[in-house]
Tab-separated table of C-alpha atoms and ligand atoms in Angstrom:
chain	number	residue	atom	x	y	z
A	1	MET	CA	-15.387	-51.217	9.861
A	2	GLU	CA	-17.598	-50.571	12.710
A	3	SER	CA	-18.818	-47.100	13.827
A	4	ALA	CA	-15.697	-45.210	13.832
A	5	LYS	CA	-17.557	-43.521	18.008
A	6	GLY	CA	-18.058	-47.153	18.480
A	7	GLN	CA	-14.100	-48.090	18.217
A	8	THR	CA	-11.422	-45.782	18.178
A	9	MET	CA	-8.052	-46.615	17.482
A	10	TRP	CA	-7.587	-46.677	20.394
A	11	GLY	CA	-10.252	-48.195	21.945
A	12	GLY	CA	-9.393	-51.333	23.306
A	13	ARG	CA	-9.470	-50.507	26.946
A	14	PHE	CA	-12.279	-48.282	26.969
A	15	ALA	CA	-15.924	-48.915	27.768
A	16	ALA	CA	-17.802	-45.811	26.638
A	17	THR	CA	-16.759	-43.383	23.859
A	18	PRO	CA	-15.604	-39.743	24.031
A	19	SER	CA	-17.975	-36.862	25.048
A	20	ASP	CA	-18.934	-34.101	21.693
A	21	ILE	CA	-16.977	-31.381	23.185
A	22	MET	CA	-14.011	-35.031	24.072
A	23	GLU	CA	-14.230	-34.972	20.712
A	24	GLU	CA	-14.139	-31.423	19.311
A	25	ILE	CA	-11.186	-30.145	21.512
A	26	ASN	CA	-9.150	-33.517	20.223
A	27	ALA	CA	-9.416	-33.521	16.706
A	28	SER	CA	-6.804	-31.860	14.862
A	29	LEU	CA	-8.881	-33.402	11.594
A	30	ASP	CA	-9.565	-29.499	10.387
A	31	ILE	CA	-5.784	-28.722	10.089
A	32	ASP	CA	-3.862	-31.421	9.481
A	33	ARG	CA	-5.661	-33.042	7.002
A	34	ARG	CA	-3.613	-30.493	4.406
A	35	MET	CA	-0.139	-33.479	6.056
A	36	ALA	CA	-1.636	-36.073	4.498
A	37	GLU	CA	0.680	-36.653	1.078
A	38	GLU	CA	3.109	-36.159	3.975
A	39	ASP	CA	1.151	-39.037	5.575
A	40	ILE	CA	1.550	-41.190	2.562
A	41	ALA	CA	4.801	-40.246	2.156
A	42	GLY	CA	6.066	-41.671	5.540
A	43	SER	CA	4.123	-44.585	5.047
A	44	ARG	CA	4.991	-45.962	1.932
A	45	ALA	CA	8.571	-45.083	3.252
A	46	HIS	CA	8.021	-47.495	6.685
A	47	ALA	CA	6.282	-50.308	5.428
A	48	ASP	CA	8.563	-51.166	2.483
A	49	MET	CA	11.528	-50.978	5.032
A	50	LEU	CA	9.429	-53.337	7.320
A	51	SER	CA	8.967	-55.067	4.554
A	52	GLU	CA	12.716	-55.193	3.850
A	53	MET	CA	13.891	-56.022	6.502
A	54	GLY	CA	11.136	-58.847	6.909
A	55	ILE	CA	9.528	-57.372	9.974
A	56	ILE	CA	6.306	-57.503	7.827
A	57	SER	CA	5.501	-59.893	4.586
A	58	PHE	CA	5.899	-58.749	1.122
A	59	GLU	CA	2.567	-59.426	0.479
A	60	ASP	CA	1.824	-57.223	3.533
A	61	ASN	CA	3.413	-54.421	1.540
A	62	GLU	CA	2.283	-54.990	-1.449
A	63	ALA	CA	-0.997	-54.809	-0.094
A	64	ILE	CA	-0.410	-51.600	2.314
A	65	GLN	CA	1.042	-49.902	-0.612
A	66	ALA	CA	-1.522	-50.853	-2.939
A	67	GLY	CA	-4.443	-49.571	-0.773
A	68	LEU	CA	-3.269	-46.078	-0.286
A	69	ASP	CA	-2.342	-45.982	-3.585
A	70	THR	CA	-6.827	-45.711	-4.023
A	71	ILE	CA	-6.484	-43.741	-0.923
A	72	VAL	CA	-4.290	-40.591	-2.739
A	73	ALA	CA	-6.761	-41.755	-5.969
A	74	GLU	CA	-9.661	-40.547	-3.587
A	75	MET	CA	-8.009	-37.790	-2.110
A	76	ARG	CA	-7.829	-36.398	-5.932
A	77	GLU	CA	-10.764	-37.496	-6.303
A	78	GLY	CA	-12.471	-35.125	-3.338
A	79	THR	CA	-14.847	-39.052	-2.182
A	80	PHE	CA	-11.942	-39.854	0.090
A	81	PRO	CA	-14.035	-40.492	3.550
A	82	PHE	CA	-12.582	-38.094	6.237
A	83	ARG	CA	-13.370	-38.617	9.159
A	84	ARG	CA	-13.538	-35.981	12.429
A	85	GLU	CA	-14.533	-38.500	14.689
A	86	LEU	CA	-11.014	-40.533	13.822
A	87	GLU	CA	-9.565	-37.170	15.297
A	88	ASP	CA	-6.276	-36.456	12.641
A	89	ILE	CA	-5.045	-37.212	9.226
A	90	HIS	CA	-3.428	-40.171	10.584
A	91	MET	CA	-6.415	-42.081	11.595
A	92	ASN	CA	-8.180	-41.654	8.736
A	93	VAL	CA	-5.392	-42.956	6.455
A	94	GLU	CA	-5.443	-45.442	8.661
A	95	ALA	CA	-8.221	-47.107	9.089
A	96	ARG	CA	-10.273	-46.385	4.945
A	97	LEU	CA	-6.596	-48.166	4.155
A	98	LYS	CA	-7.770	-51.304	7.145
A	99	GLU	CA	-11.424	-50.894	4.748
A	100	LEU	CA	-9.447	-51.154	2.217
A	101	VAL	CA	-6.801	-53.866	2.615
A	102	GLY	CA	-8.527	-55.655	5.676
A	103	GLU	CA	-5.522	-57.178	7.734
A	104	PRO	CA	-2.010	-55.865	6.179
A	105	ALA	CA	-3.601	-52.183	6.864
A	106	GLY	CA	-2.604	-53.612	11.084
A	107	ARG	CA	0.361	-54.196	10.481
A	108	LEU	CA	1.733	-50.849	9.248
A	109	HIS	CA	1.859	-49.571	12.855
A	110	THR	CA	4.125	-51.979	13.670
A	111	ALA	CA	7.495	-49.759	15.066
A	112	ARG	CA	5.533	-46.649	14.561
A	113	SER	CA	3.503	-44.571	16.382
A	114	ARG	CA	1.858	-41.134	15.937
A	115	ASN	CA	4.565	-39.222	18.733
A	116	ASP	CA	7.149	-39.817	15.446
A	117	GLN	CA	4.900	-40.124	12.559
A	118	VAL	CA	2.987	-36.561	12.897
A	119	VAL	CA	6.495	-35.391	13.587
A	120	THR	CA	7.449	-36.683	10.659
A	121	ASP	CA	5.130	-34.839	8.200
A	122	PHE	CA	4.869	-32.115	10.210
A	123	ARG	CA	8.542	-32.048	9.097
A	124	LEU	CA	8.753	-33.165	5.543
A	125	TRP	CA	5.019	-29.465	4.997
A	126	THR	CA	7.188	-27.428	6.857
A	127	ARG	CA	11.157	-28.005	4.799
A	128	ARG	CA	7.961	-27.694	1.347
A	129	ALA	CA	6.588	-24.636	2.361
A	130	LEU	CA	9.858	-23.303	3.781
A	131	ASP	CA	10.980	-24.320	-0.231
A	132	HIS	CA	8.119	-23.223	-1.568
A	133	SER	CA	7.671	-18.973	0.659
A	134	ALA	CA	12.269	-18.555	-0.132
A	135	ARG	CA	11.117	-19.539	-3.910
A	136	LEU	CA	8.468	-16.498	-3.004
A	137	LEU	CA	11.514	-14.209	-1.545
A	138	GLY	CA	12.747	-14.769	-4.437
A	139	GLY	CA	10.349	-13.668	-6.602
A	140	LEU	CA	10.378	-11.057	-4.923
A	141	GLN	CA	13.223	-9.722	-5.277
A	142	GLY	CA	13.406	-10.173	-9.092
A	143	ALA	CA	10.882	-7.386	-9.204
A	144	LEU	CA	12.486	-4.458	-6.420
A	145	ILE	CA	16.054	-5.601	-8.348
A	146	GLN	CA	14.667	-4.663	-12.141
A	147	ARG	CA	12.245	-1.480	-10.090
A	148	ALA	CA	16.257	-0.620	-8.857
A	149	GLY	CA	17.477	-0.777	-12.229
A	150	GLU	CA	15.356	1.250	-13.679
A	151	ASN	CA	15.673	4.051	-11.099
A	152	THR	CA	19.690	3.901	-10.324
A	153	ASP	CA	19.278	7.719	-10.538
A	154	THR	CA	15.812	8.717	-10.215
A	155	ILE	CA	16.741	11.003	-6.722
A	156	MET	CA	14.145	10.839	-3.799
A	157	PRO	CA	15.043	12.003	0.337
A	158	GLY	CA	17.132	10.026	2.280
A	159	PHE	CA	15.457	10.009	5.075
A	160	THR	CA	16.956	10.016	9.390
A	161	HIS	CA	13.421	10.063	12.008
A	162	LEU	CA	11.303	10.593	8.756
A	163	GLN	CA	12.991	14.385	8.665
A	164	THR	CA	14.981	14.248	4.907
A	165	ALA	CA	19.402	13.843	5.184
A	166	GLN	CA	20.654	13.520	2.680
A	167	PRO	CA	19.688	12.879	-1.366
A	168	VAL	CA	19.374	9.702	-2.169
A	169	THR	CA	18.933	7.186	-5.009
A	170	LEU	CA	15.708	5.010	-5.206
A	171	GLY	CA	17.560	2.321	-7.030
A	172	HIS	CA	19.621	2.078	-3.607
A	173	HIS	CA	16.693	2.494	-1.599
A	174	LEU	CA	14.986	-0.109	-3.017
A	175	LEU	CA	17.640	-2.157	-3.134
A	176	ALA	CA	18.179	-1.839	0.968
A	177	TYR	CA	15.446	-3.995	0.702
A	178	VAL	CA	16.510	-6.402	-1.889
A	179	GLU	CA	19.312	-6.971	1.118
A	180	MET	CA	16.828	-8.340	3.979
A	181	THR	CA	14.621	-10.199	1.893
A	182	SER	CA	18.055	-11.616	0.552
A	183	ARG	CA	18.939	-12.274	4.165
A	184	ASP	CA	15.398	-13.835	5.053
A	185	TRP	CA	15.987	-16.070	1.930
A	186	THR	CA	19.264	-17.204	3.981
A	187	ARG	CA	17.422	-17.655	6.947
A	188	LEU	CA	14.250	-19.670	5.659
A	189	SER	CA	17.006	-21.841	3.856
A	190	ASP	CA	18.942	-22.781	7.269
A	191	CYS	CA	16.323	-23.559	8.296
A	192	ALA	CA	15.075	-25.910	5.907
A	193	ASN	CA	19.003	-26.878	6.270
A	194	ARG	CA	18.594	-27.759	10.319
A	195	LEU	CA	15.135	-29.235	10.003
A	196	ASN	CA	16.302	-32.085	7.422
A	197	GLU	CA	16.592	-35.184	9.769
A	198	CYS	CA	14.024	-38.035	9.658
A	199	PRO	CA	12.523	-38.832	13.120
A	200	LEU	CA	10.572	-41.467	11.580
A	201	GLY	CA	11.588	-44.829	13.845
A	202	ALA	CA	11.597	-42.985	17.121
A	203	ALA	CA	7.892	-44.502	18.023
A	204	ALA	CA	6.281	-43.217	21.214
A	205	LEU	CA	9.468	-42.276	22.934
A	206	ALA	CA	12.185	-44.668	23.178
A	207	GLY	CA	12.297	-47.029	20.302
A	208	THR	CA	11.701	-49.814	19.168
A	209	GLY	CA	12.824	-53.650	19.758
A	210	PHE	CA	12.165	-54.711	15.843
A	211	PRO	CA	15.012	-55.109	13.621
A	212	ILE	CA	14.216	-51.000	11.825
A	213	ASP	CA	16.292	-49.170	9.516
A	214	ARG	CA	15.846	-46.167	10.235
A	215	ASP	CA	18.612	-45.160	7.644
A	216	MET	CA	17.046	-45.884	5.743
A	217	THR	CA	13.318	-44.511	6.093
A	218	ALA	CA	15.340	-41.434	6.236
A	219	GLU	CA	16.604	-41.834	2.965
A	220	ALA	CA	13.039	-42.502	0.803
A	221	LEU	CA	11.605	-39.644	2.486
A	222	GLY	CA	14.890	-37.268	1.787
A	223	PHE	CA	16.176	-36.278	5.399
A	224	ALA	CA	20.095	-36.545	5.450
A	225	ARG	CA	19.962	-39.327	8.118
A	226	PRO	CA	17.926	-39.755	11.074
A	227	MET	CA	17.088	-37.799	14.407
A	228	ALA	CA	19.752	-39.724	16.870
A	229	ASN	CA	17.683	-39.567	20.366
A	230	SER	CA	14.687	-39.988	20.224
A	231	LEU	CA	13.279	-37.973	23.158
A	232	ASP	CA	14.000	-35.573	21.059
A	233	ALA	CA	12.975	-36.693	18.659
A	234	VAL	CA	9.126	-36.971	19.218
A	235	SER	CA	8.963	-33.886	21.108
A	236	ALA	CA	11.585	-30.860	19.272
A	237	ARG	CA	9.380	-28.277	17.408
A	238	ASP	CA	12.072	-25.837	16.839
A	239	PHE	CA	12.540	-26.542	13.007
A	240	ALA	CA	8.665	-24.885	13.752
A	241	LEU	CA	10.019	-22.574	16.175
A	242	GLU	CA	13.055	-21.107	13.593
A	243	ALA	CA	10.704	-21.672	10.747
A	244	LEU	CA	8.251	-18.747	12.308
A	245	ALA	CA	11.027	-16.804	13.696
A	246	ALA	CA	13.058	-16.524	10.344
A	247	LEU	CA	8.516	-15.892	9.086
A	248	SER	CA	8.391	-13.373	11.345
A	249	ILE	CA	11.655	-10.969	10.807
A	250	ALA	CA	10.954	-11.307	6.620
A	251	ALA	CA	7.401	-10.322	7.214
A	252	THR	CA	9.085	-7.112	10.040
A	253	HIS	CA	11.357	-6.543	6.896
A	254	LEU	CA	7.965	-7.057	4.406
A	255	SER	CA	6.344	-4.047	6.971
A	256	ARG	CA	8.836	-1.867	7.020
A	257	LEU	CA	8.539	-1.087	2.640
A	258	ALA	CA	4.466	-1.310	3.079
A	259	GLU	CA	4.489	1.556	5.490
A	260	GLU	CA	6.404	3.400	2.811
A	261	ILE	CA	4.120	2.330	0.320
A	262	VAL	CA	1.650	3.633	2.568
A	263	LEU	CA	3.679	7.575	3.419
A	264	TRP	CA	4.753	7.470	-0.489
A	265	SER	CA	1.008	7.189	-1.556
A	266	SER	CA	0.105	9.423	-0.277
A	267	ALA	CA	-1.535	13.172	-1.112
A	268	GLN	CA	1.320	15.138	1.236
A	269	PHE	CA	4.438	12.850	0.295
A	270	GLY	CA	3.075	11.604	-3.584
A	271	PHE	CA	5.844	9.675	-4.611
A	272	ALA	CA	3.908	6.918	-5.604
A	273	GLN	CA	0.899	5.937	-7.147
A	274	LEU	CA	0.042	2.193	-7.345
A	275	THR	CA	-2.052	0.999	-10.126
A	276	ASP	CA	-6.011	-0.002	-10.340
A	277	ALA	CA	-5.279	-3.327	-10.380
A	278	TRP	CA	-3.781	-2.806	-6.797
A	279	SER	CA	-5.820	0.071	-4.915
A	280	THR	CA	-9.107	-0.058	-3.865
A	281	GLY	CA	-11.770	3.248	-3.715
A	282	SER	CA	-13.998	4.432	-0.551
A	283	SER	CA	-17.650	4.212	-0.533
A	284	ILE	CA	-18.208	7.842	0.681
A	285	MET	CA	-14.852	9.707	-0.520
A	286	PRO	CA	-15.030	9.682	-4.674
A	287	GLN	CA	-11.352	11.027	-4.882
A	288	LYS	CA	-9.419	8.020	-2.767
A	289	ARG	CA	-6.899	5.398	-3.327
A	290	ASN	CA	-6.433	2.989	-1.147
A	291	PRO	CA	-3.522	1.242	-0.731
A	292	ASP	CA	-5.392	-1.401	1.400
A	293	ALA	CA	-2.878	-4.484	0.197
A	294	ALA	CA	0.391	-1.996	2.373
A	295	GLU	CA	-1.641	-1.644	5.227
A	296	LEU	CA	-2.798	-5.452	5.998
A	297	ILE	CA	0.882	-6.515	5.045
A	298	ARG	CA	1.853	-3.532	7.508
A	299	ALA	CA	-0.972	-5.805	9.787
A	300	LYS	CA	-0.533	-9.165	8.813
A	301	ALA	CA	3.273	-8.866	10.008
A	302	ALA	CA	2.400	-8.864	13.341
A	303	LEU	CA	-0.123	-11.568	13.373
A	304	ILE	CA	2.857	-13.882	11.814
A	305	THR	CA	4.232	-12.630	14.490
A	306	GLY	CA	1.718	-13.330	16.977
A	307	PHE	CA	1.924	-17.268	15.721
A	308	TYR	CA	5.809	-17.046	16.038
A	309	VAL	CA	4.812	-15.831	19.407
A	310	GLY	CA	1.544	-18.664	20.534
A	311	LEU	CA	4.034	-21.553	19.098
A	312	GLN	CA	7.172	-20.403	21.471
A	313	GLY	CA	4.263	-20.459	24.401
A	314	ALA	CA	2.458	-23.873	23.277
A	315	VAL	CA	6.788	-25.086	23.789
A	316	LYS	CA	7.960	-23.389	26.576
A	317	ALA	CA	8.379	-25.483	29.771
A	318	LEU	CA	6.556	-28.474	28.284
A	319	PRO	CA	8.532	-31.836	29.643
A	320	LEU	CA	9.781	-34.881	27.353
A	321	ALA	CA	8.338	-35.922	26.028
A	322	TYR	CA	5.565	-35.693	23.511
A	323	ALA	CA	2.449	-34.121	25.281
A	324	LYS	CA	-0.963	-32.510	23.407
A	325	ASP	CA	0.109	-29.445	23.609
A	326	LEU	CA	2.136	-30.265	20.473
A	327	GLN	CA	-1.243	-30.873	18.241
A	328	ASP	CA	-1.305	-27.279	18.618
A	329	ASP	CA	1.578	-26.171	16.685
A	330	LYS	CA	0.339	-26.910	13.185
A	331	ARG	CA	-2.504	-24.463	13.158
A	332	LEU	CA	-0.139	-21.849	13.473
A	333	THR	CA	2.783	-22.578	11.401
A	334	PHE	CA	0.132	-23.320	8.493
A	335	GLU	CA	-1.353	-19.222	9.249
A	336	ALA	CA	2.463	-18.522	9.741
A	337	PHE	CA	2.822	-19.729	6.168
A	338	ASP	CA	-0.358	-18.940	4.305
A	339	THR	CA	-0.019	-15.525	5.416
A	340	PHE	CA	2.789	-15.461	4.421
A	341	ASP	CA	3.028	-16.636	0.947
A	342	LEU	CA	0.131	-13.625	0.993
A	343	CYS	CA	2.118	-10.810	2.095
A	344	VAL	CA	4.792	-12.116	-0.177
A	345	ARG	CA	3.597	-12.795	-3.941
A	346	ALA	CA	0.547	-9.461	-2.674
A	347	MET	CA	4.174	-6.935	-1.969
A	348	THR	CA	5.627	-8.537	-5.466
A	349	GLY	CA	2.511	-7.632	-7.346
A	350	MET	CA	2.485	-3.823	-5.641
A	351	ILE	CA	6.773	-3.080	-6.441
A	352	GLU	CA	5.740	-5.331	-9.625
A	353	THR	CA	3.010	-2.127	-11.050
A	354	ILE	CA	3.558	0.894	-8.806
A	355	GLN	CA	4.197	3.762	-10.803
A	356	PHE	CA	6.848	6.467	-9.291
A	357	LYS	CA	7.045	10.572	-9.156
A	358	PRO	CA	9.698	11.347	-9.633
A	359	ASP	CA	9.626	14.741	-9.895
A	360	ASN	CA	8.464	15.126	-6.707
A	361	MET	CA	10.844	12.962	-5.114
A	362	ARG	CA	13.600	14.808	-6.376
A	363	ALA	CA	11.463	18.286	-6.017
A	364	ALA	CA	11.162	17.273	-2.330
A	365	ALA	CA	14.507	15.522	-2.356
A	366	ALA	CA	15.619	19.084	-2.832
A	367	LYS	CA	13.710	20.631	1.082
A	368	GLY	CA	14.692	20.435	4.216
A	369	PHE	CA	18.513	21.581	3.203
A	370	SER	CA	19.456	17.750	2.025
A	371	THR	CA	22.943	19.445	0.720
A	372	ALA	CA	23.765	20.316	4.370
A	373	THR	CA	26.423	17.982	4.349
A	374	ASP	CA	27.641	18.212	1.419
A	375	LEU	CA	28.808	21.686	1.939
A	376	ALA	CA	30.151	21.093	5.055
A	377	ASP	CA	31.996	18.665	2.897
A	378	TRP	CA	33.627	20.903	0.560
A	379	LEU	CA	34.928	23.556	3.263
A	380	VAL	CA	36.344	19.995	4.450
A	381	ARG	CA	38.346	19.623	1.482
A	382	GLU	CA	38.632	23.039	0.096
A	383	LEU	CA	39.549	25.221	3.154
A	384	GLY	CA	41.254	22.152	4.810
A	385	LEU	CA	38.138	23.478	8.272
A	386	PRO	CA	38.272	19.784	10.616
A	387	PHE	CA	35.373	18.591	10.071
A	388	ARG	CA	33.350	19.999	13.415
A	389	GLU	CA	34.301	22.794	12.464
A	390	ALA	CA	32.788	23.124	8.673
A	391	HIS	CA	29.996	21.728	10.328
A	392	HIS	CA	29.336	25.121	12.789
A	393	VAL	CA	29.817	26.467	9.264
A	394	THR	CA	26.871	24.620	7.617
A	395	GLY	CA	24.449	25.652	10.497
A	396	ALA	CA	25.030	29.058	10.359
A	397	LEU	CA	24.778	29.283	6.713
A	398	VAL	CA	21.839	26.555	6.554
A	399	ALA	CA	20.116	29.161	9.575
A	400	LEU	CA	21.182	32.115	7.441
A	401	ALA	CA	19.226	30.487	4.877
A	402	GLU	CA	15.696	29.565	6.454
A	403	GLY	CA	16.342	32.882	7.916
A	404	LYS	CA	15.975	34.059	4.923
A	405	GLY	CA	13.141	31.729	3.668
A	406	VAL	CA	15.260	30.068	0.804
A	407	ASP	CA	17.402	26.715	0.216
A	408	LEU	CA	21.531	27.321	0.163
A	409	ALA	CA	21.832	27.365	-2.999
A	410	ASP	CA	19.675	30.032	-2.948
A	411	LEU	CA	22.306	32.595	-1.274
A	412	SER	CA	23.927	34.423	-3.286
A	413	LEU	CA	28.605	33.969	-2.549
A	414	ALA	CA	28.421	36.897	0.162
A	415	ASP	CA	26.097	35.787	2.351
A	416	MET	CA	27.959	32.203	1.735
A	417	GLN	CA	32.030	34.535	2.519
A	418	GLY	CA	29.544	36.809	5.331
A	419	VAL	CA	30.176	33.402	7.751
A	420	HIS	CA	33.204	32.142	6.515
A	421	LYS	CA	35.292	34.845	4.523
A	422	ASP	CA	36.754	32.268	2.515
A	423	ILE	CA	34.170	30.559	0.381
A	424	THR	CA	34.429	30.592	-3.204
A	425	ASP	CA	32.174	30.499	-6.075
A	426	ALA	CA	33.018	26.685	-6.412
A	427	VAL	CA	30.747	26.242	-3.400
A	428	PHE	CA	27.848	25.954	-6.028
A	429	GLY	CA	28.711	23.190	-7.892
A	430	VAL	CA	27.529	20.657	-5.279
A	431	LEU	CA	24.455	22.097	-3.868
A	432	THR	CA	22.536	20.310	-6.057
A	433	VAL	CA	20.694	16.943	-5.888
A	434	GLU	CA	22.080	15.126	-8.489
A	435	ALA	CA	25.594	16.372	-7.182
A	436	SER	CA	25.283	15.031	-3.757
A	437	ALA	CA	24.203	11.868	-4.941
A	438	SER	CA	26.960	11.367	-7.934
A	439	SER	CA	29.312	12.038	-5.812
A	440	ARG	CA	28.006	9.628	-2.875
A	441	THR	CA	30.627	6.548	-4.379
A	442	SER	CA	31.686	5.309	-1.666
A	443	TYR	CA	31.347	1.195	-1.714
A	444	GLY	CA	27.688	0.592	-0.618
A	445	GLY	CA	26.738	4.317	-0.820
A	446	THR	CA	24.254	5.819	-2.686
A	447	SER	CA	25.887	7.523	-5.989
A	448	PRO	CA	24.273	6.026	-9.064
A	449	VAL	CA	27.215	4.895	-10.461
A	450	ARG	CA	27.690	2.268	-7.225
A	451	VAL	CA	23.889	1.410	-7.840
A	452	ALA	CA	24.251	-0.298	-11.142
A	453	GLU	CA	27.076	-1.740	-9.933
A	454	GLN	CA	24.730	-3.239	-7.478
A	455	VAL	CA	22.174	-4.445	-9.943
A	456	ALA	CA	23.729	-5.769	-12.255
A	457	GLN	CA	25.330	-8.111	-9.724
A	458	TRP	CA	22.634	-9.121	-7.914
A	459	LYS	CA	21.307	-9.744	-11.031
A	460	GLN	CA	23.701	-12.091	-12.019
A	461	ARG	CA	23.231	-13.803	-8.884
A	462	LEU	CA	20.024	-14.790	-9.194
A	463	GLY	CA	19.853	-15.413	-13.209
A	464	LEU	CA	17.686	-12.462	-13.857
A	465	GLU	CA	18.059	-11.889	-17.741
B	1	LIG	N1	-2.929	-36.009	16.393
B	1	LIG	C1	-1.609	-35.683	17.030
B	1	LIG	C2	-0.742	-34.472	16.768
B	1	LIG	O1	-1.021	-33.952	16.366
B	1	LIG	C3	-1.105	-36.980	16.448
B	1	LIG	C4	-0.935	-37.780	17.375
B	1	LIG	C5	-0.918	-38.108	18.573
B	1	LIG	N2	-0.482	-38.184	20.094
B	1	LIG	C6	-0.606	-38.998	20.875
B	1	LIG	N3	0.195	-40.114	21.510
B	1	LIG	N4	-1.737	-38.671	20.692
B	1	LIG	O2	-0.159	-34.738	17.681
């Protein structure tokens, strides 16, 4: 072929070639070569349709398909000649096709523009990425459910304001993340359903005068239907925005779990220890086991949100239809998915292997008057006090215990009766952390029975075991 620079695809009306810096800012090949497979699939569907509709000949289509076969093989073998001066993946494939099959290659772009081509590729790529990320999330859910099942009756402190609030079970705590990730999963799959319309055939922006069959290409590429408005088809990027927003929310959930892993594996909490495979050491302090992966997930969640905000900014106030601003959508989207997938895989590995320390968790759960609510509830149930009064009495008992430097269960009956004369010995039965957690049997509550039920339901829903 002629020197790539000497004749760009659109070079017919230009006398001079682009400056180097123009080429550098304009080229997207380094990014969009990741859509090579989708680009070839789109071209195959388009060429088949053109020939079916009699817009190109059967022989031209044969030549195009054979040339694309060769290109696929070259890409697989790593011999495909990627050329940045050809700007993007679309022009690279087309130029190579021309080298391989000659004139028929020039007919492939009939009734098509890079504007509908690129966004078709991008939708196909995003659809696959959503599916992949959802599957990874499913793996994380499996790990969380497994660990929850092992810990349905492991007692730990539940917190509000990071202050000990009430005893909960570790299984219950882990299942909270299963609920979150399952909503994340549905957000990804909703998004994949909504994006599943085909822009191909919108051409540059206005559609085409050729008698194309858009249903045919949509179906060939696994889309539910063609997009109904050509201007929308080439300019809409809400599918990517939605995907990134969903990833951002999901990553935010991961960051909360990551933060808990960081806290729990500190000496101060001592609730858990990451295995060697998931810890790093310090080059100066030999005692350190740092939870770096969890910390990085915490940070990367912010980066993913940044990619979302970046894309939102690029699309905001952009007039219809296509503008080159939209070329940078892919960089942000690819980075967001790559980062997210890495975070999910790291989190899954940590959850699968983290060693919990039930004794420390239980001891911490017993501190901080965590069964005060159980005491108040007992006063309501057994003595018939209104809850507000019971709260007041319990507050006085907590103050008394605090003054003596003991736990509620260590107060004597005489101490208790000094605050409310009707209190009996039976009260001590509700003051243990086990009794407290076991009593919370309301639907969605923390008691081991309820948690075991939830674990069983989740296993059934996800087909585990
Ligand atoms: N590389 C371009 C992109 O990613 C392809 C579309 C170019 N369209 C155009 N009218 N220059 O957006």
